[in-house]
PDB file of N, CA and C in Angstrom:
ATOM      1  N   PRO A   1       0.845  -1.197   0.018  1.00 55.00           N
ATOM      2  CA  PRO A   1      -0.008   0.016  -0.001  1.00 55.00           C
ATOM      3  C   PRO A   1       0.850   1.242   0.017  1.00 55.00           C
ATOM      4  N   GLU A   2       0.285   2.343  -0.429  1.00 63.00           N
ATOM      5  CA  GLU A   2       0.958   3.640  -0.423  1.00 63.00           C
ATOM      6  C   GLU A   2       0.248   4.547   0.531  1.00 63.00           C
ATOM      7  N   TRP A   3       0.970   5.468   1.131  1.00 53.00           N
ATOM      8  CA  TRP A   3       0.379   6.444   2.053  1.00 53.00           C
ATOM      9  C   TRP A   3       1.024   7.784   1.853  1.00 53.00           C
ATOM     10  N   ARG A   4       0.285   8.844   2.360  1.00 56.00           N
ATOM     11  CA  ARG A   4       0.759  10.200   2.274  1.00 56.00           C
ATOM     12  C   ARG A   4       1.145  10.681   3.655  1.00 56.00           C
ATOM     13  N   SER A   5       2.175  11.415   3.779  1.00 53.00           N
ATOM     14  CA  SER A   5       2.595  11.997   5.043  1.00 53.00           C
ATOM     15  C   SER A   5       3.157  13.360   4.835  1.00 53.00           C
ATOM     16  N   GLU A   6       2.712  14.313   5.656  1.00 54.00           N
ATOM     17  CA  GLU A   6       3.259  15.659   5.575  1.00 54.00           C
ATOM     18  C   GLU A   6       4.466  15.769   6.438  1.00 54.00           C
ATOM     19  N   PRO A   7       5.487  16.539   6.021  1.00 51.00           N
ATOM     20  CA  PRO A   7       6.622  16.801   6.860  1.00 51.00           C
ATOM     21  C   PRO A   7       6.187  17.784   7.971  1.00 51.00           C
ATOM     22  N   TRP A   8       6.501  17.479   9.191  1.00 49.00           N
ATOM     23  CA  TRP A   8       6.141  18.351  10.318  1.00 49.00           C
ATOM     24  C   TRP A   8       7.408  18.892  10.942  1.00 49.00           C
ATOM     25  N   PRO A   9       7.731  20.152  10.785  1.00 49.00           N
ATOM     26  CA  PRO A   9       8.993  20.697  11.340  1.00 49.00           C
ATOM     27  C   PRO A   9       9.000  20.630  12.867  1.00 49.00           C
ATOM     28  N   GLN A  10       7.841  20.727  13.518  1.00 44.00           N
ATOM     29  CA  GLN A  10       7.755  20.482  14.940  1.00 44.00           C
ATOM     30  C   GLN A  10       6.407  19.878  15.234  1.00 44.00           C
ATOM     31  N   SER A  11       6.367  18.823  15.981  1.00 47.00           N
ATOM     32  CA  SER A  11       5.098  18.142  16.272  1.00 47.00           C
ATOM     33  C   SER A  11       4.582  18.559  17.607  1.00 47.00           C
ATOM     34  N   GLY A  12       5.375  19.099  18.487  1.00 50.00           N
ATOM     35  CA  GLY A  12       4.850  19.563  19.761  1.00 50.00           C
ATOM     36  C   GLY A  12       5.763  19.317  20.937  1.00 50.00           C
ATOM     37  N   HIS A  13       6.320  18.163  21.095  1.00 48.00           N
ATOM     38  CA  HIS A  13       7.080  17.828  22.283  1.00 48.00           C
ATOM     39  C   HIS A  13       8.286  16.991  21.947  1.00 48.00           C
ATOM     40  N   PHE A  14       9.106  16.765  22.967  1.00 47.00           N
ATOM     41  CA  PHE A  14      10.223  15.813  22.935  1.00 47.00           C
ATOM     42  C   PHE A  14      11.183  16.038  21.799  1.00 47.00           C
ATOM     43  N   ASP A  15      11.621  17.256  21.629  1.00 54.00           N
ATOM     44  CA  ASP A  15      12.616  17.590  20.593  1.00 54.00           C
ATOM     45  C   ASP A  15      12.249  17.113  19.198  1.00 54.00           C
ATOM     46  N   TRP A  16      11.001  17.129  18.869  1.00 61.00           N
ATOM     47  CA  TRP A  16      10.479  16.810  17.560  1.00 61.00           C
ATOM     48  C   TRP A  16      10.526  15.331  17.173  1.00 61.00           C
ATOM     49  N   THR A  17      10.813  14.441  18.106  1.00 68.00           N
ATOM     50  CA  THR A  17      10.867  13.028  17.756  1.00 68.00           C
ATOM     51  C   THR A  17       9.579  12.536  17.177  1.00 68.00           C
ATOM     52  N   GLY A  18       8.447  13.082  17.652  1.00 69.00           N
ATOM     53  CA  GLY A  18       7.148  12.648  17.109  1.00 69.00           C
ATOM     54  C   GLY A  18       6.870  13.188  15.728  1.00 69.00           C
ATOM     55  N   GLY A  19       7.655  14.134  15.262  1.00 71.00           N
ATOM     56  CA  GLY A  19       7.432  14.717  13.950  1.00 71.00           C
ATOM     57  C   GLY A  19       8.372  14.166  12.909  1.00 71.00           C
ATOM     58  N   LEU A  20       9.087  13.112  13.196  1.00 74.00           N
ATOM     59  CA  LEU A  20      10.015  12.537  12.270  1.00 74.00           C
ATOM     60  C   LEU A  20       9.530  11.185  11.759  1.00 74.00           C
ATOM     61  N   MET A  21       9.796  10.856  10.497  1.00 79.00           N
ATOM     62  CA  MET A  21       9.501   9.519  10.008  1.00 79.00           C
ATOM     63  C   MET A  21      10.780   8.709  10.262  1.00 79.00           C
ATOM     64  N   TRP A  22      10.622   7.764  11.166  1.00 80.00           N
ATOM     65  CA  TRP A  22      11.788   6.912  11.537  1.00 80.00           C
ATOM     66  C   TRP A  22      11.889   5.728  10.589  1.00 80.00           C
ATOM     67  N   ASP A  23      13.125   5.454  10.161  1.00 84.00           N
ATOM     68  CA  ASP A  23      13.356   4.296   9.286  1.00 84.00           C
ATOM     69  C   ASP A  23      12.808   3.023   9.885  1.00 84.00           C
ATOM     70  N   ALA A  24      12.953   2.868  11.205  1.00 86.00           N
ATOM     71  CA  ALA A  24      12.473   1.647  11.876  1.00 86.00           C
ATOM     72  C   ALA A  24      10.975   1.488  11.716  1.00 86.00           C
ATOM     73  N   GLY A  25      10.233   2.558  11.737  1.00 86.00           N
ATOM     74  CA  GLY A  25       8.765   2.470  11.533  1.00 86.00           C
ATOM     75  C   GLY A  25       8.385   2.046  10.147  1.00 86.00           C
ATOM     76  N   VAL A  26       9.126   2.571   9.155  1.00 86.00           N
ATOM     77  CA  VAL A  26       8.861   2.159   7.795  1.00 86.00           C
ATOM     78  C   VAL A  26       9.221   0.674   7.579  1.00 86.00           C
ATOM     79  N   ILE A  27      10.326   0.265   8.115  1.00 89.00           N
ATOM     80  CA  ILE A  27      10.767  -1.126   8.019  1.00 89.00           C
ATOM     81  C   ILE A  27       9.782  -2.030   8.747  1.00 89.00           C
ATOM     82  N   LEU A  28       9.306  -1.646   9.923  1.00 90.00           N
ATOM     83  CA  LEU A  28       8.355  -2.457  10.719  1.00 90.00           C
ATOM     84  C   LEU A  28       7.081  -2.659   9.893  1.00 90.00           C
ATOM     85  N   GLY A  29       6.539  -1.608   9.329  1.00 88.00           N
ATOM     86  CA  GLY A  29       5.333  -1.746   8.493  1.00 88.00           C
ATOM     87  C   GLY A  29       5.546  -2.697   7.343  1.00 88.00           C
ATOM     88  N   TYR A  30       6.665  -2.544   6.668  1.00 90.00           N
ATOM     89  CA  TYR A  30       6.996  -3.438   5.563  1.00 90.00           C
ATOM     90  C   TYR A  30       7.060  -4.881   6.007  1.00 90.00           C
ATOM     91  N   ILE A  31       7.751  -5.123   7.110  1.00 91.00           N
ATOM     92  CA  ILE A  31       7.932  -6.486   7.613  1.00 91.00           C
ATOM     93  C   ILE A  31       6.573  -7.115   7.970  1.00 91.00           C
ATOM     94  N   LEU A  32       5.748  -6.334   8.683  1.00 89.00           N
ATOM     95  CA  LEU A  32       4.468  -6.869   9.093  1.00 89.00           C
ATOM     96  C   LEU A  32       3.553  -7.230   7.915  1.00 89.00           C
ATOM     97  N   VAL A  33       3.542  -6.362   6.891  1.00 89.00           N
ATOM     98  CA  VAL A  33       2.680  -6.568   5.758  1.00 89.00           C
ATOM     99  C   VAL A  33       3.263  -7.484   4.716  1.00 89.00           C
ATOM    100  N   GLN A  34       4.504  -7.315   4.359  1.00 89.00           N
ATOM    101  CA  GLN A  34       5.098  -8.064   3.237  1.00 89.00           C
ATOM    102  C   GLN A  34       5.795  -9.337   3.643  1.00 89.00           C
ATOM    103  N   VAL A  35       6.383  -9.394   4.840  1.00 87.00           N
ATOM    104  CA  VAL A  35       7.146 -10.554   5.226  1.00 87.00           C
ATOM    105  C   VAL A  35       6.300 -11.498   6.092  1.00 87.00           C
ATOM    106  N   VAL A  36       5.725 -10.972   7.167  1.00 87.00           N
ATOM    107  CA  VAL A  36       4.875 -11.751   8.059  1.00 87.00           C
ATOM    108  C   VAL A  36       3.534 -12.038   7.387  1.00 87.00           C
ATOM    109  N   ARG A  37       3.150 -11.207   6.455  1.00 87.00           N
ATOM    110  CA  ARG A  37       1.860 -11.302   5.720  1.00 87.00           C
ATOM    111  C   ARG A  37       0.681 -11.079   6.669  1.00 87.00           C
ATOM    112  N   ALA A  38       0.862 -10.222   7.657  1.00 83.00           N
ATOM    113  CA  ALA A  38      -0.249  -9.819   8.517  1.00 83.00           C
ATOM    114  C   ALA A  38      -1.240  -9.082   7.649  1.00 83.00           C
ATOM    115  N   GLY A  39      -2.494  -9.339   7.801  1.00 81.00           N
ATOM    116  CA  GLY A  39      -3.503  -8.664   6.968  1.00 81.00           C
ATOM    117  C   GLY A  39      -4.811  -8.612   7.717  1.00 81.00           C
ATOM    118  N   ALA A  40      -5.888  -8.701   6.942  1.00 86.00           N
ATOM    119  CA  ALA A  40      -7.207  -8.623   7.533  1.00 86.00           C
ATOM    120  C   ALA A  40      -7.372  -9.504   8.718  1.00 86.00           C
ATOM    121  N   GLY A  41      -7.853  -8.974   9.806  1.00 86.00           N
ATOM    122  CA  GLY A  41      -8.042  -9.733  11.040  1.00 86.00           C
ATOM    123  C   GLY A  41      -6.900  -9.649  12.022  1.00 86.00           C
ATOM    124  N   ALA A  42      -5.711  -9.273  11.547  1.00 91.00           N
ATOM    125  CA  ALA A  42      -4.562  -9.087  12.427  1.00 91.00           C
ATOM    126  C   ALA A  42      -4.717  -7.723  13.137  1.00 91.00           C
ATOM    127  N   ARG A  43      -4.159  -7.634  14.329  1.00 93.00           N
ATOM    128  CA  ARG A  43      -4.262  -6.401  15.108  1.00 93.00           C
ATOM    129  C   ARG A  43      -2.876  -5.837  15.422  1.00 93.00           C
ATOM    130  N   LEU A  44      -2.809  -4.495  15.420  1.00 93.00           N
ATOM    131  CA  LEU A  44      -1.569  -3.816  15.709  1.00 93.00           C
ATOM    132  C   LEU A  44      -1.832  -2.761  16.796  1.00 93.00           C
ATOM    133  N   LEU A  45      -1.093  -2.798  17.857  1.00 95.00           N
ATOM    134  CA  LEU A  45      -1.141  -1.718  18.884  1.00 95.00           C
ATOM    135  C   LEU A  45       0.203  -0.992  18.739  1.00 95.00           C
ATOM    136  N   GLU A  46       0.150   0.235  18.348  1.00 92.00           N
ATOM    137  CA  GLU A  46       1.352   1.029  18.111  1.00 92.00           C
ATOM    138  C   GLU A  46       1.504   2.045  19.251  1.00 92.00           C
ATOM    139  N   LEU A  47       2.548   1.901  20.044  1.00 91.00           N
ATOM    140  CA  LEU A  47       2.808   2.739  21.170  1.00 91.00           C
ATOM    141  C   LEU A  47       3.822   3.822  20.778  1.00 91.00           C
ATOM    142  N   GLY A  48       3.467   5.089  20.962  1.00 88.00           N
ATOM    143  CA  GLY A  48       4.369   6.164  20.571  1.00 88.00           C
ATOM    144  C   GLY A  48       4.403   6.271  19.039  1.00 88.00           C
ATOM    145  N   CYS A  49       3.239   6.434  18.403  1.00 90.00           N
ATOM    146  CA  CYS A  49       3.141   6.327  16.961  1.00 90.00           C
ATOM    147  C   CYS A  49       3.671   7.565  16.198  1.00 90.00           C
ATOM    148  N   GLY A  50       3.862   8.685  16.849  1.00 86.00           N
ATOM    149  CA  GLY A  50       4.421   9.868  16.176  1.00 86.00           C
ATOM    150  C   GLY A  50       3.540  10.245  14.975  1.00 86.00           C
ATOM    151  N   LEU A  51       4.117  10.238  13.778  1.00 86.00           N
ATOM    152  CA  LEU A  51       3.370  10.594  12.564  1.00 86.00           C
ATOM    153  C   LEU A  51       2.262   9.622  12.238  1.00 86.00           C
ATOM    154  N   GLY A  52       2.419   8.397  12.735  1.00 89.00           N
ATOM    155  CA  GLY A  52       1.394   7.351  12.490  1.00 89.00           C
ATOM    156  C   GLY A  52       1.603   6.570  11.211  1.00 89.00           C
ATOM    157  N   ASN A  53       2.781   6.749  10.550  1.00 89.00           N
ATOM    158  CA  ASN A  53       2.964   6.108   9.235  1.00 89.00           C
ATOM    159  C   ASN A  53       2.929   4.572   9.286  1.00 89.00           C
ATOM    160  N   THR A  54       3.497   3.980  10.335  1.00 91.00           N
ATOM    161  CA  THR A  54       3.449   2.504  10.419  1.00 91.00           C
ATOM    162  C   THR A  54       1.990   2.054  10.545  1.00 91.00           C
ATOM    163  N   GLY A  55       1.246   2.707  11.403  1.00 91.00           N
ATOM    164  CA  GLY A  55      -0.150   2.337  11.598  1.00 91.00           C
ATOM    165  C   GLY A  55      -0.961   2.529  10.323  1.00 91.00           C
ATOM    166  N   VAL A  56      -0.759   3.659   9.631  1.00 90.00           N
ATOM    167  CA  VAL A  56      -1.481   3.903   8.381  1.00 90.00           C
ATOM    168  C   VAL A  56      -1.141   2.828   7.348  1.00 90.00           C
ATOM    169  N   TYR A  57       0.119   2.510   7.163  1.00 90.00           N
ATOM    170  CA  TYR A  57       0.532   1.508   6.194  1.00 90.00           C
ATOM    171  C   TYR A  57      -0.149   0.189   6.495  1.00 90.00           C
ATOM    172  N   CYS A  58      -0.127  -0.220   7.778  1.00 92.00           N
ATOM    173  CA  CYS A  58      -0.724  -1.485   8.194  1.00 92.00           C
ATOM    174  C   CYS A  58      -2.263  -1.441   8.047  1.00 92.00           C
ATOM    175  N   ALA A  59      -2.870  -0.313   8.370  1.00 91.00           N
ATOM    176  CA  ALA A  59      -4.319  -0.175   8.201  1.00 91.00           C
ATOM    177  C   ALA A  59      -4.730  -0.291   6.734  1.00 91.00           C
ATOM    178  N   LEU A  60      -3.964   0.304   5.840  1.00 89.00           N
ATOM    179  CA  LEU A  60      -4.217   0.191   4.404  1.00 89.00           C
ATOM    180  C   LEU A  60      -4.119  -1.245   3.905  1.00 89.00           C
ATOM    181  N   ALA A  61      -3.338  -2.034   4.632  1.00 90.00           N
ATOM    182  CA  ALA A  61      -3.168  -3.450   4.261  1.00 90.00           C
ATOM    183  C   ALA A  61      -4.226  -4.315   4.947  1.00 90.00           C
ATOM    184  N   GLY A  62      -5.132  -3.715   5.729  1.00 91.00           N
ATOM    185  CA  GLY A  62      -6.205  -4.470   6.313  1.00 91.00           C
ATOM    186  C   GLY A  62      -6.099  -4.783   7.789  1.00 91.00           C
ATOM    187  N   LEU A  63      -5.023  -4.392   8.452  1.00 92.00           N
ATOM    188  CA  LEU A  63      -4.882  -4.666   9.856  1.00 92.00           C
ATOM    189  C   LEU A  63      -5.803  -3.737  10.655  1.00 92.00           C
ATOM    190  N   ASP A  64      -6.266  -4.220  11.817  1.00 93.00           N
ATOM    191  CA  ASP A  64      -6.994  -3.373  12.771  1.00 93.00           C
ATOM    192  C   ASP A  64      -5.975  -2.689  13.637  1.00 93.00           C
ATOM    193  N   VAL A  65      -5.875  -1.345  13.547  1.00 93.00           N
ATOM    194  CA  VAL A  65      -4.797  -0.598  14.180  1.00 93.00           C
ATOM    195  C   VAL A  65      -5.319   0.289  15.278  1.00 93.00           C
ATOM    196  N   VAL A  66      -4.645   0.264  16.413  1.00 95.00           N
ATOM    197  CA  VAL A  66      -4.817   1.226  17.480  1.00 95.00           C
ATOM    198  C   VAL A  66      -3.462   1.927  17.644  1.00 95.00           C
ATOM    199  N   ALA A  67      -3.440   3.224  17.356  1.00 93.00           N
ATOM    200  CA  ALA A  67      -2.223   3.998  17.462  1.00 93.00           C
ATOM    201  C   ALA A  67      -2.307   4.953  18.617  1.00 93.00           C
ATOM    202  N   THR A  68      -1.286   4.995  19.454  1.00 92.00           N
ATOM    203  CA  THR A  68      -1.275   5.836  20.673  1.00 92.00           C
ATOM    204  C   THR A  68      -0.048   6.706  20.698  1.00 92.00           C
ATOM    205  N   ASP A  69      -0.143   7.788  21.412  1.00 89.00           N
ATOM    206  CA  ASP A  69       0.963   8.654  21.685  1.00 89.00           C
ATOM    207  C   ASP A  69       0.575   9.608  22.802  1.00 89.00           C
ATOM    208  N   VAL A  70       1.463  10.427  23.291  1.00 83.00           N
ATOM    209  CA  VAL A  70       1.136  11.424  24.275  1.00 83.00           C
ATOM    210  C   VAL A  70       0.164  12.436  23.673  1.00 83.00           C
ATOM    211  N   GLU A  71      -0.654  13.044  24.506  1.00 80.00           N
ATOM    212  CA  GLU A  71      -1.686  13.955  24.004  1.00 80.00           C
ATOM    213  C   GLU A  71      -1.179  15.022  23.057  1.00 80.00           C
ATOM    214  N   GLY A  72      -0.081  15.624  23.341  1.00 77.00           N
ATOM    215  CA  GLY A  72       0.459  16.658  22.463  1.00 77.00           C
ATOM    216  C   GLY A  72       0.864  16.221  21.105  1.00 77.00           C
ATOM    217  N   GLU A  73       1.026  14.934  20.894  1.00 79.00           N
ATOM    218  CA  GLU A  73       1.484  14.388  19.591  1.00 79.00           C
ATOM    219  C   GLU A  73       0.312  13.844  18.754  1.00 79.00           C
ATOM    220  N   LEU A  74      -0.846  13.593  19.339  1.00 83.00           N
ATOM    221  CA  LEU A  74      -1.928  12.923  18.633  1.00 83.00           C
ATOM    222  C   LEU A  74      -2.478  13.677  17.469  1.00 83.00           C
ATOM    223  N   GLY A  75      -2.393  15.016  17.453  1.00 84.00           N
ATOM    224  CA  GLY A  75      -2.875  15.791  16.331  1.00 84.00           C
ATOM    225  C   GLY A  75      -2.118  15.466  15.055  1.00 84.00           C
ATOM    226  N   VAL A  76      -0.829  15.233  15.152  1.00 83.00           N
ATOM    227  CA  VAL A  76      -0.016  14.882  14.010  1.00 83.00           C
ATOM    228  C   VAL A  76      -0.455  13.515  13.460  1.00 83.00           C
ATOM    229  N   CYS A  77      -0.613  12.551  14.355  1.00 85.00           N
ATOM    230  CA  CYS A  77      -1.045  11.250  13.922  1.00 85.00           C
ATOM    231  C   CYS A  77      -2.438  11.280  13.310  1.00 85.00           C
ATOM    232  N   ARG A  78      -3.340  12.007  13.894  1.00 87.00           N
ATOM    233  CA  ARG A  78      -4.701  12.112  13.338  1.00 87.00           C
ATOM    234  C   ARG A  78      -4.664  12.701  11.936  1.00 87.00           C
ATOM    235  N   ALA A  79      -3.817  13.715  11.709  1.00 87.00           N
ATOM    236  CA  ALA A  79      -3.745  14.308  10.380  1.00 87.00           C
ATOM    237  C   ALA A  79      -3.225  13.300   9.356  1.00 87.00           C
ATOM    238  N   THR A  80      -2.281  12.470   9.718  1.00 86.00           N
ATOM    239  CA  THR A  80      -1.769  11.437   8.797  1.00 86.00           C
ATOM    240  C   THR A  80      -2.884  10.431   8.495  1.00 86.00           C
ATOM    241  N   PHE A  81      -3.630   9.977   9.527  1.00 88.00           N
ATOM    242  CA  PHE A  81      -4.708   9.017   9.302  1.00 88.00           C
ATOM    243  C   PHE A  81      -5.771   9.633   8.423  1.00 88.00           C
ATOM    244  N   GLU A  82      -6.164  10.895   8.732  1.00 89.00           N
ATOM    245  CA  GLU A  82      -7.219  11.555   7.896  1.00 89.00           C
ATOM    246  C   GLU A  82      -6.804  11.748   6.481  1.00 89.00           C
ATOM    247  N   ALA A  83      -5.548  12.069   6.239  1.00 88.00           N
ATOM    248  CA  ALA A  83      -5.049  12.253   4.869  1.00 88.00           C
ATOM    249  C   ALA A  83      -5.110  10.952   4.074  1.00 88.00           C
ATOM    250  N   ASN A  84      -5.099   9.834   4.784  1.00 86.00           N
ATOM    251  CA  ASN A  84      -5.063   8.562   4.075  1.00 86.00           C
ATOM    252  C   ASN A  84      -6.392   7.810   4.150  1.00 86.00           C
ATOM    253  N   SER A  85      -7.418   8.406   4.762  1.00 82.00           N
ATOM    254  CA  SER A  85      -8.687   7.698   4.882  1.00 82.00           C
ATOM    255  C   SER A  85      -9.690   8.110   3.812  1.00 82.00           C
ATOM    256  N   ALA A  86      -9.301   9.052   3.000  1.00 70.00           N
ATOM    257  CA  ALA A  86     -10.225   9.532   1.938  1.00 70.00           C
ATOM    258  C   ALA A  86     -10.243   8.613   0.745  1.00 70.00           C
TER     259      ALA A  86
END
């Protein structure tokens, strides 16, 4: 699946860590969907989701995703999910 993500120069807290797309998150999404073949019916709980890209990628592949982060970071995650739910 493909997803859209906006660059966020500051997401709110923690030295902008929540506003960065981490290589590990991209790789994790790829591994879950392409290697493990997790799909419809599988569940993902993402703790500290930041931009939410891993969760969005997995949701587009059919996983049931719950993405969490500290309150100040959730707006960034929501924006990523909304941009990809249309």
